[in-house]
Amino acid sequence: MQTRILCQRDIKRILSVVGRDVLMDRLISELHNAFARLGRGEVGGPPPRTGFTRDGNVPGVIEFMPHRAAGAGVTMKTVSYSPRNPERLHLPTIVGTLTRFDDDSGSLVALADAGAITAMRTGAVAAIATRLFARPGSTTLALVGAGAQAVTQAHALSRILPLERILVSDIKPEHAASFAGRAGFLGLPVEVTDAATATASADVLCTVTSVPAGGGPVVPAAPRLQHLHINAVGADEPGKFELPRALLDEAFICVDHPGQARAEGEFQQLPDRELGPSLAELCAAPETAVAYRENLSVLDSTGSAFADHIAFDVLLGFADELGLGQKMAIESTPEDVLDPYSLQG
């Protein structure tokens, strides 16, 4: 069995030839359609992720995110969250690998870096929720947290909203100051401000921070616009939250992964509140979201291997079009399947 490997060079080639706008648009479209199928019960969702937490001098999380599409394949993403990576090792905070297995044989079909596509699919999921809940014509986006994920959040939302300006806030001034350069391809004015001003002025707010467990909230409950929509992305492990309880109590909240929300998302703060319709259910019946557009709404996003599976399909599809990816015999194939020492070649 040959395994197809997409390395950094291949993903850079896709971004260069296809273009990040086309790739993002495809992700938004394919993910919306896939979530709608999930919401209609036509496909199954993934189990909650699992993993390990690192404490001490080098804190972080290593997680395993599986999804099975029966008869089509199994995707497993291994992802590490290491908030000290940029300063210590000049590496991204999020480092990961996507693998695809044949559903019948269990053989490894494909392997790819997960860094760029994870950031893009997270932005795309936020764009799907924003298109459902944000007031049409929203022009002001606020970002609390100006790291790598802020770039793809801004990119994705610029594809579905007529944005006119971006407000950005970060506890690290150098991250906030450099954001305009990293997001310069959007051609939008960027204003560095504080979290309270950003929250008060935004039509749409994305919280994409590396707040530690117990360190939240990162934004105030008020003042804010009546119709504010929030994509809360950073609460991705137990004990982490970005939004104040008072704000959540007033909001309509949907989640991208109902099985994870109470353990890892903003819903950790709401143990007695029932989960509302999931993002998948709302994608299946988007007209039901219209009623919430003039009031406070929140996407409680903890990340889903279902979205990773669809994003990997998109990535592999563009790789097919461009003839990218090296095939290698990574897995052993014995001459005699009953003798593990009789390896071929």
XYZ file of C-alpha atoms in Angstrom:
345
model
C 0.000 0.000 0.000
C 1.344 3.397 -1.031
C 0.846 6.411 1.233
C 0.459 9.851 -0.301
C 2.417 12.528 1.543
C 1.666 16.242 1.257
C 4.578 18.191 2.692
C 4.993 21.906 3.331
C 6.125 22.466 -0.254
C 2.912 20.918 -1.609
C 0.640 22.983 0.607
C 2.557 26.123 -0.301
C 2.055 25.209 -3.962
C -1.707 24.853 -3.469
C -1.873 28.253 -1.740
C 0.218 29.787 -4.530
C -1.532 28.285 -7.568
C -5.108 27.936 -6.351
C -4.944 31.018 -4.124
C -5.990 31.428 -0.513
C -9.298 33.050 -1.471
C -10.365 30.113 -3.638
C -9.214 27.627 -1.012
C -11.064 29.467 1.755
C -14.225 29.788 -0.328
C -14.145 26.062 -1.081
C -13.684 25.239 2.591
C -16.623 27.434 3.621
C -18.863 25.876 0.970
C -17.871 22.254 1.580
C -17.981 22.577 5.358
C -21.411 24.230 5.275
C -22.787 21.450 3.085
C -21.185 18.776 5.264
C -22.531 20.281 8.492
C -25.980 20.423 6.878
C -25.764 16.693 6.056
C -24.712 16.057 9.648
C -27.622 18.133 10.926
C -30.079 16.165 8.780
C -28.738 12.901 10.165
C -27.378 11.746 6.817
C -23.882 11.219 8.230
C -22.500 10.564 11.693
C -20.422 12.917 13.795
C -17.090 12.329 15.513
C -16.453 11.293 19.099
C -14.911 13.819 21.504
C -11.180 14.200 21.156
C -8.779 12.876 23.744
C -5.167 13.502 24.673
C -2.655 14.608 27.249
C -2.051 17.827 29.153
C 1.487 19.056 29.843
C 2.064 21.122 32.964
C 5.169 22.704 34.411
C 7.660 24.891 32.564
C 6.426 23.922 29.090
C 2.618 23.796 29.323
C 0.493 22.557 26.493
C -1.824 19.884 25.176
C -1.379 16.980 22.762
C -4.692 15.797 21.337
C -6.041 13.074 19.072
C -9.093 13.889 16.947
C -10.686 10.982 15.014
C -13.549 10.891 12.544
C -14.880 7.952 10.546
C -16.842 8.335 7.338
C -18.151 4.792 6.971
C -17.077 3.221 3.710
C -15.013 6.259 2.711
C -12.181 6.606 5.198
C -11.024 7.546 8.655
C -9.262 10.814 9.473
C -7.074 11.138 12.533
C -5.589 14.500 13.417
C -2.820 14.651 15.966
C -2.454 18.230 17.149
C -0.391 19.913 19.825
C -1.148 23.228 21.465
C 2.054 24.743 22.862
C 1.587 28.442 23.684
C 5.301 29.015 24.338
C 6.386 27.657 20.952
C 6.756 31.031 19.169
C 9.091 32.497 21.797
C 11.000 29.324 22.732
C 11.382 27.526 19.417
C 10.135 29.931 16.738
C 7.407 27.402 15.931
C 3.646 27.914 15.619
C 1.485 27.524 18.705
C -0.512 24.847 16.867
C 1.437 21.998 15.276
C -0.347 18.995 13.828
C -0.545 16.154 11.339
C -3.498 14.814 9.373
C -3.703 11.138 8.466
C -6.285 9.324 6.341
C -6.875 5.586 6.647
C -8.737 3.222 4.341
C -11.981 2.298 6.084
C -11.846 -1.352 4.955
C -8.206 -2.313 5.453
C -7.067 0.298 7.953
C -4.093 1.107 5.740
C -2.579 4.584 5.760
C -3.732 6.326 2.573
C -2.512 9.905 3.049
C -0.537 12.090 5.430
C -0.269 15.879 5.503
C 0.796 18.783 7.667
C -2.237 20.103 9.544
C -1.037 23.587 10.484
C -2.337 25.773 7.671
C -5.455 23.752 6.919
C -6.460 23.671 10.618
C -6.196 27.451 10.848
C -8.199 27.852 7.655
C -10.938 25.372 8.593
C -11.353 27.070 11.976
C -11.828 30.380 10.196
C -14.218 28.758 7.740
C -16.380 27.308 10.544
C -16.553 30.764 12.133
C -17.594 32.207 8.773
C -20.409 29.659 8.498
C -21.739 30.612 11.924
C -21.306 34.321 11.188
C -23.259 34.040 7.950
C -26.090 32.434 9.931
C -26.159 34.875 12.875
C -24.538 38.207 12.001
C -26.631 41.162 10.948
C -26.445 41.369 7.129
C -24.164 44.176 6.052
C -21.970 43.999 9.158
C -18.848 46.055 8.548
C -16.783 46.022 11.754
C -14.843 42.949 12.848
C -13.044 42.858 16.180
C -10.351 40.353 17.035
C -9.261 39.760 20.615
C -6.079 37.797 20.182
C -3.798 38.691 17.274
C -1.912 35.451 16.715
C -1.932 33.109 13.738
C -5.610 32.184 14.062
C -6.613 35.851 13.911
C -5.340 36.013 10.323
C -7.552 33.191 9.063
C -10.537 34.426 11.074
C -10.259 37.814 9.392
C -9.710 36.182 6.003
C -12.717 33.869 6.308
C -15.071 36.571 7.550
C -13.948 38.941 4.798
C -15.246 36.366 2.293
C -18.824 36.502 3.641
C -19.196 40.052 5.043
C -18.685 43.537 3.504
C -16.053 44.413 6.094
C -14.800 47.982 6.226
C -12.465 47.842 9.213
C -10.816 45.477 11.683
C -10.201 46.280 15.349
C -7.528 44.178 17.002
C -6.438 43.725 20.608
C -3.786 41.519 22.202
C -2.069 41.408 25.586
C 1.192 41.297 23.632
C 1.516 44.698 21.925
C 3.941 43.345 19.333
C 1.356 40.810 18.127
C -1.294 43.488 17.759
C 1.156 45.810 15.996
C 2.218 43.171 13.463
C -1.300 42.026 12.592
C -1.888 44.691 9.931
C 1.142 43.449 8.012
C 0.133 39.790 8.257
C -3.426 40.591 7.154
C -2.403 43.171 4.581
C -3.629 40.995 1.707
C -7.190 41.785 2.823
C -6.809 45.479 1.977
C -8.721 46.533 5.096
C -7.787 49.232 7.607
C -6.670 47.815 10.950
C -6.894 49.701 14.239
C -5.104 48.500 17.383
C -7.211 49.064 20.477
C -8.088 47.493 23.818
C -10.470 44.581 24.341
C -13.236 46.731 25.835
C -13.254 49.188 22.923
C -13.150 46.346 20.419
C -16.089 44.615 22.075
C -18.148 47.807 22.281
C -17.648 48.677 18.607
C -17.917 45.327 16.839
C -20.670 43.854 14.705
C -18.752 40.575 14.877
C -16.175 39.643 17.517
C -13.753 36.720 17.351
C -11.928 35.701 20.528
C -8.853 33.731 19.497
C -6.576 33.863 22.512
C -4.181 31.555 24.295
C -5.717 32.366 27.663
C -4.613 29.778 30.250
C -7.034 27.735 32.312
C -8.554 30.046 34.898
C -7.279 33.156 33.127
C -10.520 34.302 31.499
C -12.594 36.172 30.622
C -10.706 38.181 28.013
C -13.545 40.586 27.118
C -16.121 42.485 29.218
C -19.835 41.749 29.158
C -20.661 45.345 28.216
C -20.870 47.741 26.548
C -21.662 46.077 23.229
C -24.000 46.400 20.276
C -27.357 44.683 20.624
C -26.784 42.532 17.519
C -23.215 41.437 18.325
C -22.224 37.977 17.095
C -19.227 36.308 18.769
C -17.083 33.439 17.542
C -15.443 32.097 20.712
C -12.545 29.946 19.528
C -9.899 29.886 22.255
C -11.689 27.831 24.932
C -10.366 24.505 23.706
C -9.499 22.596 26.878
C -10.904 22.081 30.383
C -10.736 25.172 32.554
C -10.294 27.630 29.682
C -12.924 30.205 28.801
C -12.854 33.597 27.081
C -16.318 35.087 27.653
C -17.840 36.388 30.906
C -20.719 34.441 32.413
C -22.950 37.537 32.369
C -22.584 37.780 28.592
C -23.276 34.071 28.063
C -26.423 34.307 30.171
C -27.847 36.808 27.673
C -26.745 35.039 24.506
C -28.118 32.461 22.135
C -25.318 29.895 21.926
C -24.668 27.209 19.352
C -21.820 24.703 19.489
C -19.812 23.018 16.763
C -19.297 19.777 18.737
C -22.045 18.985 21.283
C -20.007 16.124 22.732
C -17.112 18.429 23.648
C -18.863 21.657 24.579
C -19.420 21.023 28.281
C -15.909 19.698 28.851
C -13.912 22.235 26.847
C -15.980 25.158 25.612
C -17.704 28.192 27.035
C -20.493 25.862 28.153
C -18.202 24.815 30.995
C -19.588 27.902 32.716
C -23.212 26.856 32.170
C -23.619 23.416 33.788
C -27.376 23.808 34.245
C -28.187 25.152 30.790
C -29.339 22.839 28.035
C -27.387 22.831 24.801
C -29.278 24.619 22.069
C -29.300 23.691 18.379
C -25.858 22.717 17.127
C -24.141 24.416 14.209
C -24.928 21.338 12.129
C -28.639 21.539 12.937
C -28.692 25.223 12.025
C -26.858 24.606 8.744
C -29.537 22.033 7.929
C -32.278 24.612 8.625
C -30.628 28.036 8.198
C -33.939 29.879 8.268
C -34.180 29.119 12.004
C -31.102 31.284 12.662
C -32.654 34.443 11.213
C -34.591 35.145 14.404
C -31.336 35.580 16.348
C -29.646 38.139 14.078
C -30.747 41.218 15.970
C -29.646 39.879 19.346
C -26.490 38.556 20.983
C -25.313 35.225 19.563
C -22.259 33.064 20.239
C -20.556 30.229 18.387
C -18.927 28.109 21.088
C -16.246 26.487 18.944
C -14.053 23.756 20.402
C -12.977 22.262 17.080
C -14.253 19.155 15.346
C -12.560 16.216 13.640
C -15.596 16.179 11.338
C -14.460 19.563 10.021
C -10.894 18.264 9.749
C -12.094 15.323 7.651
C -13.906 17.598 5.206
C -10.988 20.043 5.083
C -8.607 17.161 4.338
C -10.892 16.129 1.465
C -10.651 19.665 0.068
C -6.867 19.690 0.424
C -6.494 16.285 -1.252
C -8.833 17.373 -4.042
C -6.674 20.368 -4.942
C -3.570 18.188 -4.660
C -5.144 15.826 -7.208
C -5.826 18.711 -9.596
C -2.207 19.881 -9.365
C -0.589 16.446 -9.276
C 0.986 17.063 -5.883
C 2.096 14.641 -3.201
C 4.785 11.983 -3.079
C 3.795 8.339 -2.697
C 5.859 6.168 -0.378
C 5.596 2.648 1.019
C 5.534 3.574 4.695
C 3.622 0.546 5.937
C 5.257 -2.867 5.786
C 3.833 -5.504 3.434
C 5.248 -8.967 4.181
C 5.654 -11.537 1.420
C 3.875 -13.889 3.802
C 1.212 -12.022 5.789
C 1.630 -14.589 8.571
C 5.366 -13.864 8.857
C 6.185 -10.279 9.993
C 9.881 -10.829 9.137
C 9.255 -11.510 5.437
C 9.223 -7.862 4.416
C 9.108 -7.024 0.737
C 11.816 -5.135 -1.101
